Short mmCIF file of C-alpha atoms in Angstrom, two decimals:
data_model
loop_
_atom_site.label_atom_id
_atom_site.label_comp_id
_atom_site.label_asym_id
_atom_site.label_seq_id
_atom_site.Cartn_x
_atom_site.Cartn_y
_atom_site.Cartn_z
CA MET O 64 26.03 -5.52 -13.44
CA THR O 65 27.09 -8.89 -14.72
CA SER O 66 23.91 -10.62 -13.57
CA LEU O 67 21.70 -8.53 -15.85
CA HIS O 68 20.99 -9.89 -19.29
CA ARG O 69 22.35 -7.64 -22.01
CA HIS O 70 20.89 -7.45 -25.48
CA ASP O 71 22.07 -5.65 -28.56
CA ARG O 72 20.05 -2.64 -29.57
CA SER O 73 17.88 -3.67 -32.46
CA ALA O 74 15.39 -2.05 -34.76
CA SER O 75 11.81 -1.85 -33.60
CA PRO O 76 9.57 -4.67 -34.78
CA VAL O 77 7.25 -4.09 -37.71
CA GLY O 78 4.20 -2.18 -36.56
CA ALA O 79 5.88 -0.81 -33.44
CA GLN O 80 5.53 2.78 -34.64
CA ALA O 81 1.82 2.30 -35.20
CA ARG O 82 1.45 0.95 -31.67
CA GLN O 83 3.57 3.77 -30.27
CA ASN O 84 1.34 6.35 -31.91
CA ASP O 85 -1.67 4.92 -30.11
CA ALA O 86 -2.88 8.10 -28.43
CA VAL O 87 -4.81 6.26 -25.74
CA GLY O 88 -1.73 4.41 -24.47
CA ALA O 89 0.52 7.45 -24.71
CA ASP O 90 -1.96 9.66 -22.87
CA ALA O 91 -2.37 7.01 -20.19
CA VAL O 92 1.38 6.99 -19.49
CA VAL O 93 1.40 10.75 -19.12
CA ARG O 94 -1.77 10.90 -16.99
CA CYS O 95 -0.75 8.15 -14.57
CA ALA O 96 2.65 9.65 -13.89
CA GLN O 97 1.90 13.33 -13.59
CA THR O 98 3.17 14.84 -10.38
CA PRO O 99 3.10 18.43 -9.18
CA PRO O 100 5.93 20.56 -10.57
CA GLY O 101 8.95 21.35 -8.45
CA THR O 102 10.91 19.10 -6.21
CA GLY O 103 9.98 16.65 -3.50
CA LYS O 104 10.23 17.48 0.18
CA ASP O 105 13.73 16.00 0.32
CA GLY O 106 14.96 17.99 -2.71
CA THR O 107 14.57 15.12 -5.20
CA THR O 108 12.79 15.47 -8.51
CA PRO O 109 9.26 13.98 -8.59
CA LEU O 110 8.73 10.97 -10.82
CA ALA O 111 7.33 11.56 -14.30
CA ALA O 112 6.71 9.25 -17.26
CA LEU O 113 6.34 10.08 -20.92
CA PRO O 114 5.79 7.82 -23.92
CA LEU O 115 8.76 7.09 -26.16
CA GLN O 116 8.47 8.51 -29.66
CA ASP O 117 10.65 5.98 -31.48
CA ARG O 118 9.59 2.63 -29.98
CA PRO O 119 6.90 1.14 -27.74
CA GLY O 120 7.58 2.10 -24.15
CA ALA O 121 8.11 5.00 -21.79
CA ARG O 122 10.81 7.23 -20.33
CA LEU O 123 10.89 7.73 -16.59
CA SER O 124 12.50 10.76 -14.98
CA GLY O 125 12.98 11.79 -11.39
CA SER O 126 13.35 9.59 -8.34
CA CYS O 127 11.59 6.34 -7.48
CA ASP O 128 11.20 6.13 -3.72
CA LEU O 129 8.57 6.04 -1.00
CA ASP O 130 7.08 9.37 -2.12
CA THR O 131 6.61 8.25 -5.73
CA ARG O 132 5.76 4.57 -5.21
CA GLN O 133 2.12 4.95 -6.32
CA THR O 134 3.14 6.93 -9.39
CA LEU O 135 5.69 4.27 -10.38
CA SER O 136 3.12 1.52 -9.89
CA ALA O 137 0.60 3.33 -12.09
CA ALA O 138 3.21 4.04 -14.78
CA LEU O 139 4.40 0.42 -14.85
CA GLY O 140 0.79 -0.76 -15.05
CA VAL O 141 0.39 1.26 -18.23
CA VAL O 142 3.80 0.26 -19.57
CA ILE O 143 3.10 -3.48 -19.33
CA GLY O 144 -0.15 -2.86 -21.21
CA ILE O 145 1.70 -1.44 -24.22
CA PRO O 146 1.45 -4.00 -27.03
CA GLY O 147 4.45 -5.58 -28.71
CA PRO O 148 6.98 -8.31 -28.08
CA VAL O 149 9.45 -5.85 -26.48
CA VAL O 150 8.50 -2.88 -24.32
CA HIS O 151 11.26 -0.36 -23.66
CA LEU O 152 11.77 1.57 -20.45
CA ASP O 153 14.28 4.41 -20.65
CA LEU O 154 15.73 5.09 -17.20
CA SER O 155 18.42 7.57 -18.29
CA ALA O 156 16.72 10.45 -16.45
CA VAL O 157 16.07 8.51 -13.23
CA ALA O 158 18.27 9.76 -10.42
CA PHE O 159 17.46 7.04 -7.89
CA LEU O 160 15.56 3.76 -7.53
CA ASP O 161 14.98 2.36 -4.04
CA THR O 162 14.69 -1.39 -3.47
CA ALA O 163 10.89 -1.31 -3.69
CA ALA O 164 11.14 0.40 -7.09
CA VAL O 165 13.55 -2.27 -8.30
CA ALA O 166 11.13 -4.92 -7.03
CA ALA O 167 8.34 -3.23 -9.01
CA LEU O 168 10.51 -3.37 -12.15
CA VAL O 169 11.18 -7.06 -11.51
CA GLN O 170 7.43 -7.70 -11.15
CA ALA O 171 6.66 -5.79 -14.36
CA SER O 172 9.34 -7.72 -16.20
CA ALA O 173 8.04 -11.03 -14.84
CA ALA O 174 4.49 -10.12 -15.89
CA LEU O 175 5.62 -9.46 -19.45
CA ASN O 176 7.79 -12.60 -19.49
CA GLY O 177 4.72 -14.58 -18.45
CA GLU O 178 3.06 -13.33 -21.65
CA GLY O 179 6.08 -14.26 -23.77
CA ARG O 180 7.14 -10.59 -24.00
CA ARG O 181 10.08 -8.62 -22.63
CA LEU O 182 10.71 -5.42 -20.68
CA LEU O 183 14.01 -3.96 -21.85
CA LEU O 184 15.61 -1.37 -19.57
CA HIS O 185 17.80 1.37 -21.05
CA ASP O 186 20.48 3.31 -19.13
CA PRO O 187 19.63 2.29 -15.57
CA PRO O 188 20.95 4.44 -12.72
CA TYR O 189 23.72 3.38 -10.36
CA SER O 190 21.21 2.58 -7.61
CA LEU O 191 19.62 -0.16 -9.77
CA ARG O 192 23.01 -1.71 -10.48
CA LYS O 193 23.83 -1.75 -6.75
CA VAL O 194 20.54 -3.48 -5.86
CA VAL O 195 21.16 -6.07 -8.59
CA GLU O 196 24.64 -6.71 -7.15
CA MET O 197 23.13 -7.29 -3.71
CA PHE O 198 20.20 -9.42 -4.91
CA PRO O 199 21.25 -11.10 -8.17
CA ASP O 200 18.81 -14.02 -7.96
CA GLU O 201 15.83 -11.80 -7.19
CA CYS O 202 16.72 -9.45 -10.05
CA ALA O 203 17.44 -12.14 -12.66
CA ALA O 204 14.30 -11.22 -14.64
CA LEU O 205 15.67 -7.74 -15.44
CA GLU O 206 17.09 -7.16 -18.92
CA VAL O 207 19.28 -4.19 -19.78
CA ALA O 208 20.00 -3.02 -23.32
CA ALA O 209 23.65 -3.04 -24.33
#
Protein backbone atom coordinates (compact mmCIF):
# COMPACT_ATOMS: atom_id res chain seq x y z
CA MET A 1 0.00 0.00 0.00
CA THR A 2 2.98 2.24 -0.51
CA SER A 3 1.37 4.20 -3.32
CA LEU A 4 -1.41 5.53 -1.09
CA HIS A 5 -0.82 8.82 0.63
CA ARG A 6 -0.81 8.46 4.40
CA HIS A 7 -1.74 11.25 6.76
CA ASP A 8 -1.56 11.47 10.50
CA ARG A 9 -4.87 11.38 12.30
CA SER A 10 -5.69 14.89 13.33
CA ALA A 11 -8.41 16.66 15.22
CA SER A 12 -11.49 17.68 13.32
CA PRO A 13 -11.48 21.25 12.01
CA VAL A 14 -13.38 23.92 13.90
CA GLY A 15 -17.06 23.67 13.10
CA ALA A 16 -16.85 20.06 11.93
CA GLN A 17 -19.15 18.86 14.71
CA ALA A 18 -21.76 21.42 13.73
CA ARG A 19 -21.60 20.24 10.13
CA GLN A 20 -21.75 16.60 11.23
CA ASN A 21 -24.89 17.25 13.22
CA ASP A 22 -26.62 18.55 10.11
CA ALA A 23 -29.65 16.26 10.15
CA VAL A 24 -30.35 16.69 6.46
CA GLY A 25 -26.92 15.40 5.41
CA ALA A 26 -26.92 12.59 7.95
CA ASP A 27 -30.40 11.44 6.94
CA ALA A 28 -29.41 11.55 3.28
CA VAL A 29 -26.49 9.19 3.89
CA VAL A 30 -28.75 6.73 5.65
CA ARG A 31 -31.58 6.97 3.08
CA CYS A 32 -29.36 6.57 0.02
CA ALA A 33 -27.62 3.50 1.36
CA GLN A 34 -30.45 1.53 2.89
CA THR A 35 -30.66 -2.00 1.60
CA PRO A 36 -32.98 -4.83 2.59
CA PRO A 37 -31.86 -6.70 5.71
CA GLY A 38 -30.14 -10.04 5.42
CA THR A 39 -27.46 -11.12 3.06
CA GLY A 40 -27.01 -10.86 -0.67
CA LYS A 41 -27.67 -13.76 -3.02
CA ASP A 42 -24.02 -14.79 -2.84
CA GLY A 43 -23.92 -14.73 0.97
CA THR A 44 -22.28 -11.30 1.24
CA THR A 45 -23.56 -8.53 3.46
CA PRO A 46 -25.48 -5.77 1.62
CA LEU A 47 -23.88 -2.34 1.56
CA ALA A 48 -25.00 0.19 4.16
CA ALA A 49 -23.82 3.70 5.03
CA LEU A 50 -24.24 5.66 8.22
CA PRO A 51 -23.03 9.14 9.16
CA LEU A 52 -20.00 9.40 11.43
CA GLN A 53 -20.74 10.88 14.84
CA ASP A 54 -17.30 12.36 15.56
CA ARG A 55 -16.30 13.97 12.24
CA PRO A 56 -17.77 14.86 8.85
CA GLY A 57 -18.17 11.72 6.79
CA ALA A 58 -19.71 8.27 6.68
CA ARG A 59 -19.04 4.66 7.59
CA LEU A 60 -19.65 2.01 4.97
CA SER A 61 -20.33 -1.61 5.86
CA GLY A 62 -20.93 -4.69 3.77
CA SER A 63 -19.63 -5.46 0.31
CA CYS A 64 -19.18 -3.16 -2.67
CA ASP A 65 -19.73 -5.16 -5.84
CA LEU A 66 -22.05 -5.41 -8.83
CA ASP A 67 -25.11 -5.91 -6.61
CA THR A 68 -24.45 -2.78 -4.55
CA ARG A 69 -22.98 -0.48 -7.22
CA GLN A 70 -26.00 1.87 -7.26
CA THR A 71 -26.05 2.07 -3.48
CA LEU A 72 -22.35 2.92 -3.37
CA SER A 73 -22.80 5.58 -6.04
CA ALA A 74 -25.66 7.18 -4.11
CA ALA A 75 -23.74 7.06 -0.83
CA LEU A 76 -20.62 8.62 -2.37
CA GLY A 77 -22.77 11.32 -3.97
CA VAL A 78 -23.98 12.30 -0.51
CA VAL A 79 -20.53 11.95 1.05
CA ILE A 80 -18.88 14.36 -1.40
CA GLY A 81 -21.64 16.86 -0.60
CA ILE A 82 -20.72 16.91 3.09
CA PRO A 83 -19.11 20.29 3.82
CA GLY A 84 -15.62 20.70 5.20
CA PRO A 85 -12.03 20.60 4.01
CA VAL A 86 -11.69 16.88 4.86
CA VAL A 87 -14.44 14.29 4.50
CA HIS A 88 -13.82 10.95 6.21
CA LEU A 89 -14.89 7.57 4.91
CA ASP A 90 -14.56 4.71 7.38
CA LEU A 91 -14.16 1.42 5.52
CA SER A 92 -13.39 -0.76 8.54
CA ALA A 93 -16.65 -2.71 8.15
CA VAL A 94 -16.33 -3.22 4.38
CA ALA A 95 -15.61 -6.83 3.55
CA PHE A 96 -14.88 -6.37 -0.15
CA LEU A 97 -14.47 -3.67 -2.81
CA ASP A 98 -14.44 -4.69 -6.47
CA THR A 99 -12.49 -2.69 -9.05
CA ALA A 100 -15.54 -0.62 -10.01
CA ALA A 101 -16.02 0.34 -6.35
CA VAL A 102 -12.39 1.40 -6.11
CA ALA A 103 -12.86 3.44 -9.29
CA ALA A 104 -15.89 5.12 -7.69
CA LEU A 105 -13.77 6.01 -4.64
CA VAL A 106 -11.09 7.44 -6.94
CA GLN A 107 -13.73 9.55 -8.73
CA ALA A 108 -15.16 10.81 -5.43
CA SER A 109 -11.69 11.69 -4.21
CA ALA A 110 -10.88 13.48 -7.47
CA ALA A 111 -14.15 15.44 -7.25
CA LEU A 112 -13.29 16.66 -3.77
CA ASN A 113 -9.68 17.40 -4.77
CA GLY A 114 -11.06 19.53 -7.61
CA GLU A 115 -12.80 21.64 -4.95
CA GLY A 116 -9.63 21.92 -2.86
CA ARG A 117 -10.95 19.35 -0.36
CA ARG A 118 -9.92 15.80 0.55
CA LEU A 119 -11.53 12.39 0.96
CA LEU A 120 -9.66 10.53 3.69
CA LEU A 121 -10.16 6.76 3.82
CA HIS A 122 -9.91 4.92 7.13
CA ASP A 123 -9.12 1.19 7.53
CA PRO A 124 -9.55 0.04 3.93
CA PRO A 125 -10.06 -3.68 3.28
CA TYR A 126 -7.46 -5.95 1.72
CA SER A 127 -9.25 -5.86 -1.64
CA LEU A 128 -8.67 -2.09 -1.93
CA ARG A 129 -4.97 -2.50 -1.18
CA LYS A 130 -4.67 -5.20 -3.86
CA VAL A 131 -6.35 -3.02 -6.50
CA VAL A 132 -4.03 -0.14 -5.59
CA GLU A 133 -1.03 -2.45 -5.98
CA MET A 134 -2.22 -3.45 -9.45
CA PHE A 135 -3.16 0.07 -10.58
CA PRO A 136 -1.01 2.53 -8.62
CA ASP A 137 -1.23 5.39 -11.13
CA GLU A 138 -5.00 5.16 -11.45
CA CYS A 139 -5.40 5.07 -7.66
CA ALA A 140 -2.97 7.90 -6.87
CA ALA A 141 -5.81 10.21 -5.79
CA LEU A 142 -6.72 7.95 -2.85
CA GLU A 143 -5.59 9.01 0.62
CA VAL A 144 -5.53 6.65 3.58
CA ALA A 145 -5.30 7.77 7.20
CA ALA A 146 -2.29 6.50 9.11
